[in-house]
GROMACS .gro file of C-alpha atoms in nm:
model
  219
    1UNK     CA    1  -1.729   2.663  -9.892
    2UNK     CA    2  -1.675   2.460  -9.580
    3UNK     CA    3  -1.328   2.433  -9.417
    4UNK     CA    4  -1.251   2.188  -9.138
    5UNK     CA    5  -0.941   2.238  -8.919
    6UNK     CA    6  -0.823   1.974  -8.675
    7UNK     CA    7  -0.584   2.075  -8.392
    8UNK     CA    8  -0.409   1.817  -8.175
    9UNK     CA    9  -0.288   1.937  -7.831
   10UNK     CA   10  -0.071   1.697  -7.621
   11UNK     CA   11  -0.117   1.713  -7.244
   12UNK     CA   12   0.151   1.560  -7.021
   13UNK     CA   13   0.092   1.472  -6.655
   14UNK     CA   14   0.380   1.360  -6.422
   15UNK     CA   15   0.322   1.160  -6.099
   16UNK     CA   16   0.593   1.101  -5.832
   17UNK     CA   17   0.558   0.796  -5.606
   18UNK     CA   18   0.794   0.731  -5.312
   19UNK     CA   19   0.831   0.372  -5.191
   20UNK     CA   20   0.997   0.275  -4.863
   21UNK     CA   21   1.053  -0.101  -4.842
   22UNK     CA   22   1.116  -0.280  -4.511
   23UNK     CA   23   1.463  -0.208  -4.357
   24UNK     CA   24   1.739  -0.458  -4.433
   25UNK     CA   25   1.927  -0.582  -4.125
   26UNK     CA   26   2.282  -0.721  -4.160
   27UNK     CA   27   2.448  -0.906  -3.870
   28UNK     CA   28   2.827  -0.951  -3.862
   29UNK     CA   29   2.973  -1.193  -3.610
   30UNK     CA   30   3.343  -1.171  -3.511
   31UNK     CA   31   3.501  -1.448  -3.305
   32UNK     CA   32   3.829  -1.383  -3.118
   33UNK     CA   33   4.022  -1.668  -2.960
   34UNK     CA   34   4.279  -1.591  -2.688
   35UNK     CA   35   4.520  -1.859  -2.569
   36UNK     CA   36   4.698  -1.818  -2.234
   37UNK     CA   37   4.983  -2.048  -2.136
   38UNK     CA   38   5.085  -2.074  -1.770
   39UNK     CA   39   5.399  -2.255  -1.659
   40UNK     CA   40   5.423  -2.366  -1.296
   41UNK     CA   41   5.736  -2.505  -1.134
   42UNK     CA   42   5.656  -2.776  -0.884
   43UNK     CA   43   5.836  -3.004  -0.640
   44UNK     CA   44   5.752  -3.371  -0.706
   45UNK     CA   45   5.714  -3.547  -0.472
   46UNK     CA   46   5.613  -3.279  -0.225
   47UNK     CA   47   5.889  -3.343   0.031
   48UNK     CA   48   6.182  -3.325  -0.212
   49UNK     CA   49   6.391  -3.015  -0.263
   50UNK     CA   50   6.501  -2.851  -0.583
   51UNK     CA   51   6.870  -2.777  -0.630
   52UNK     CA   52   6.993  -2.486  -0.837
   53UNK     CA   53   7.362  -2.410  -0.886
   54UNK     CA   54   7.512  -2.084  -1.012
   55UNK     CA   55   7.876  -2.094  -1.124
   56UNK     CA   56   8.107  -1.813  -1.021
   57UNK     CA   57   8.192  -1.538  -1.267
   58UNK     CA   58   8.549  -1.600  -1.383
   59UNK     CA   59   8.810  -1.323  -1.425
   60UNK     CA   60   8.811  -1.069  -1.572
   61UNK     CA   61   8.431  -1.066  -1.536
   62UNK     CA   62   8.446  -1.160  -1.167
   63UNK     CA   63   8.388  -0.799  -1.065
   64UNK     CA   64   8.065  -0.786  -1.266
   65UNK     CA   65   7.812  -0.990  -1.071
   66UNK     CA   66   7.550  -0.962  -1.348
   67UNK     CA   67   7.756  -1.213  -1.547
   68UNK     CA   68   7.692  -1.474  -1.277
   69UNK     CA   69   7.321  -1.409  -1.217
   70UNK     CA   70   7.066  -1.690  -1.203
   71UNK     CA   71   6.700  -1.717  -1.102
   72UNK     CA   72   6.491  -1.932  -0.871
   73UNK     CA   73   6.136  -1.953  -1.005
   74UNK     CA   74   5.836  -2.133  -0.855
   75UNK     CA   75   5.576  -1.996  -1.096
   76UNK     CA   76   5.272  -1.785  -1.015
   77UNK     CA   77   5.098  -2.028  -0.779
   78UNK     CA   78   5.379  -2.114  -0.534
   79UNK     CA   79   5.653  -1.947  -0.333
   80UNK     CA   80   6.014  -2.030  -0.247
   81UNK     CA   81   6.091  -2.204   0.082
   82UNK     CA   82   6.465  -2.224   0.150
   83UNK     CA   83   6.619  -2.551   0.271
   84UNK     CA   84   6.982  -2.441   0.261
   85UNK     CA   85   7.245  -2.251   0.062
   86UNK     CA   86   7.624  -2.236   0.052
   87UNK     CA   87   7.894  -2.061  -0.148
   88UNK     CA   88   8.223  -2.239  -0.212
   89UNK     CA   89   8.308  -2.588  -0.342
   90UNK     CA   90   8.217  -2.932  -0.208
   91UNK     CA   91   8.239  -3.122  -0.535
   92UNK     CA   92   8.522  -3.105  -0.788
   93UNK     CA   93   8.297  -3.205  -1.080
   94UNK     CA   94   8.045  -2.921  -1.036
   95UNK     CA   95   8.109  -2.602  -1.234
   96UNK     CA   96   8.432  -2.655  -1.425
   97UNK     CA   97   8.664  -2.356  -1.439
   98UNK     CA   98   8.599  -2.187  -1.777
   99UNK     CA   99   8.962  -2.065  -1.779
  100UNK     CA  100   9.102  -2.415  -1.705
  101UNK     CA  101   9.332  -2.282  -1.434
  102UNK     CA  102   9.521  -2.563  -1.260
  103UNK     CA  103   9.404  -2.658  -0.911
  104UNK     CA  104   9.104  -2.424  -0.897
  105UNK     CA  105   8.853  -2.710  -0.863
  106UNK     CA  106   9.056  -2.950  -0.648
  107UNK     CA  107   8.945  -2.822  -0.309
  108UNK     CA  108   8.627  -2.993  -0.186
  109UNK     CA  109   8.603  -2.854   0.167
  110UNK     CA  110   8.531  -2.488   0.099
  111UNK     CA  111   8.196  -2.403   0.253
  112UNK     CA  112   8.037  -2.072   0.351
  113UNK     CA  113   7.680  -2.087   0.486
  114UNK     CA  114   7.474  -1.817   0.311
  115UNK     CA  115   7.126  -1.922   0.431
  116UNK     CA  116   7.045  -1.582   0.580
  117UNK     CA  117   7.152  -1.394   0.268
  118UNK     CA  118   6.951  -1.613   0.029
  119UNK     CA  119   6.653  -1.628   0.262
  120UNK     CA  120   6.635  -1.249   0.274
  121UNK     CA  121   6.642  -1.237  -0.107
  122UNK     CA  122   6.407  -1.524  -0.190
  123UNK     CA  123   6.199  -1.667   0.097
  124UNK     CA  124   5.823  -1.635   0.035
  125UNK     CA  125   5.864  -1.498  -0.319
  126UNK     CA  126   5.750  -1.667  -0.639
  127UNK     CA  127   6.089  -1.591  -0.798
  128UNK     CA  128   6.416  -1.417  -0.714
  129UNK     CA  129   6.756  -1.344  -0.867
  130UNK     CA  130   7.086  -1.441  -0.709
  131UNK     CA  131   7.449  -1.384  -0.814
  132UNK     CA  132   7.740  -1.620  -0.773
  133UNK     CA  133   8.029  -1.386  -0.710
  134UNK     CA  134   8.237  -1.259  -0.417
  135UNK     CA  135   8.088  -0.911  -0.433
  136UNK     CA  136   7.732  -1.044  -0.392
  137UNK     CA  137   7.824  -1.285  -0.112
  138UNK     CA  138   8.037  -1.025   0.064
  139UNK     CA  139   8.359  -1.224   0.096
  140UNK     CA  140   8.579  -1.488  -0.069
  141UNK     CA  141   8.567  -1.804   0.146
  142UNK     CA  142   8.842  -1.984  -0.045
  143UNK     CA  143   9.089  -1.780  -0.248
  144UNK     CA  144   9.222  -1.937  -0.571
  145UNK     CA  145   8.930  -2.180  -0.584
  146UNK     CA  146   8.666  -2.156  -0.852
  147UNK     CA  147   8.341  -2.153  -0.653
  148UNK     CA  148   7.967  -2.190  -0.704
  149UNK     CA  149   7.651  -2.091  -0.519
  150UNK     CA  150   7.420  -2.387  -0.449
  151UNK     CA  151   7.063  -2.336  -0.326
  152UNK     CA  152   6.829  -2.612  -0.206
  153UNK     CA  153   6.464  -2.509  -0.182
  154UNK     CA  154   6.103  -2.613  -0.222
  155UNK     CA  155   5.814  -2.457  -0.412
  156UNK     CA  156   5.523  -2.455  -0.166
  157UNK     CA  157   5.187  -2.294  -0.105
  158UNK     CA  158   5.224  -1.969   0.088
  159UNK     CA  159   5.037  -2.121   0.385
  160UNK     CA  160   5.308  -2.388   0.418
  161UNK     CA  161   5.602  -2.149   0.461
  162UNK     CA  162   5.623  -2.208   0.836
  163UNK     CA  163   5.603  -2.586   0.812
  164UNK     CA  164   5.924  -2.786   0.880
  165UNK     CA  165   6.117  -2.860   0.562
  166UNK     CA  166   6.248  -3.209   0.495
  167UNK     CA  167   6.444  -3.262   0.176
  168UNK     CA  168   6.454  -3.597   0.005
  169UNK     CA  169   6.689  -3.662  -0.286
  170UNK     CA  170   6.755  -3.327  -0.462
  171UNK     CA  171   6.587  -3.297  -0.801
  172UNK     CA  172   6.594  -3.056  -1.088
  173UNK     CA  173   6.283  -2.833  -1.107
  174UNK     CA  174   5.988  -2.990  -1.290
  175UNK     CA  175   5.741  -2.774  -1.477
  176UNK     CA  176   5.374  -2.809  -1.557
  177UNK     CA  177   5.234  -2.612  -1.849
  178UNK     CA  178   4.863  -2.531  -1.859
  179UNK     CA  179   4.705  -2.381  -2.171
  180UNK     CA  180   4.369  -2.204  -2.141
  181UNK     CA  181   4.175  -2.098  -2.450
  182UNK     CA  182   3.909  -1.826  -2.422
  183UNK     CA  183   3.672  -1.754  -2.713
  184UNK     CA  184   3.493  -1.419  -2.733
  185UNK     CA  185   3.213  -1.365  -2.987
  186UNK     CA  186   3.106  -1.013  -3.087
  187UNK     CA  187   2.794  -0.953  -3.299
  188UNK     CA  188   2.748  -0.625  -3.487
  189UNK     CA  189   2.402  -0.539  -3.623
  190UNK     CA  190   2.363  -0.291  -3.910
  191UNK     CA  191   2.019  -0.173  -4.033
  192UNK     CA  192   1.992  -0.021  -4.381
  193UNK     CA  193   1.680   0.161  -4.510
  194UNK     CA  194   1.640   0.219  -4.886
  195UNK     CA  195   1.399   0.474  -5.033
  196UNK     CA  196   1.282   0.428  -5.394
  197UNK     CA  197   1.117   0.708  -5.595
  198UNK     CA  198   0.911   0.613  -5.903
  199UNK     CA  199   0.822   0.871  -6.167
  200UNK     CA  200   0.514   0.807  -6.385
  201UNK     CA  201   0.449   1.024  -6.690
  202UNK     CA  202   0.108   1.023  -6.860
  203UNK     CA  203   0.057   1.190  -7.197
  204UNK     CA  204  -0.299   1.282  -7.308
  205UNK     CA  205  -0.377   1.403  -7.659
  206UNK     CA  206  -0.664   1.649  -7.709
  207UNK     CA  207  -0.803   1.691  -8.059
  208UNK     CA  208  -1.006   2.002  -8.152
  209UNK     CA  209  -1.197   2.016  -8.482
  210UNK     CA  210  -1.311   2.356  -8.621
  211UNK     CA  211  -1.548   2.378  -8.918
  212UNK     CA  212  -1.579   2.706  -9.114
  213UNK     CA  213  -1.860   2.760  -9.371
  214UNK     CA  214  -1.832   3.032  -9.635
  215UNK     CA  215  -2.133   3.131  -9.860
  216UNK     CA  216  -2.086   3.322 -10.187
  217UNK     CA  217  -2.387   3.493 -10.367
  218UNK     CA  218  -2.369   3.585 -10.741
  219UNK     CA  219  -2.618   3.838 -10.902
   0.00000   0.00000   0.00000
């Protein structure tokens, strides 16, 4: 008797493979735009003076000079050069009395020269603050008259402060506005590296065949 036995044995083999592709570079660009606006007060033409008037603080606020504050401003590029200043009243139509008190604007001969006071506060500066009130001036030049502080000045280069001043027809301040735009670009670079692992599985089948022979003898 012959017996044949077949045995199948699977054999599995696993292979790991790591792949590193070329790095990926990402560039991000950010653009920032900054706008700067500069306002310059100028005297046009150059030999004219600017005139600024500050009306007196009326009762009951007369004791609080902050209520009658005003500013002379020549901008960042120029400075104040005083032509003259007075406190009082030389014109009945300037600065109407807010309380409408009778006779307070009739006087047109009230005049106190305050050149030295204003010059000390403003000369050679790009801007300064003044106050139209008796406490700031130091006295009341005309009692029962509603007053104002008038300042005539030029906006000049600092080197011209010592030059003689000659005022033409007084003008209101004129302004020149300059706008400057600055663009800044920032670039950010990011590098990314990716690693890929590949798994390969191989299965091998082994077959074994066994043959058995049996002999029987009869007597």
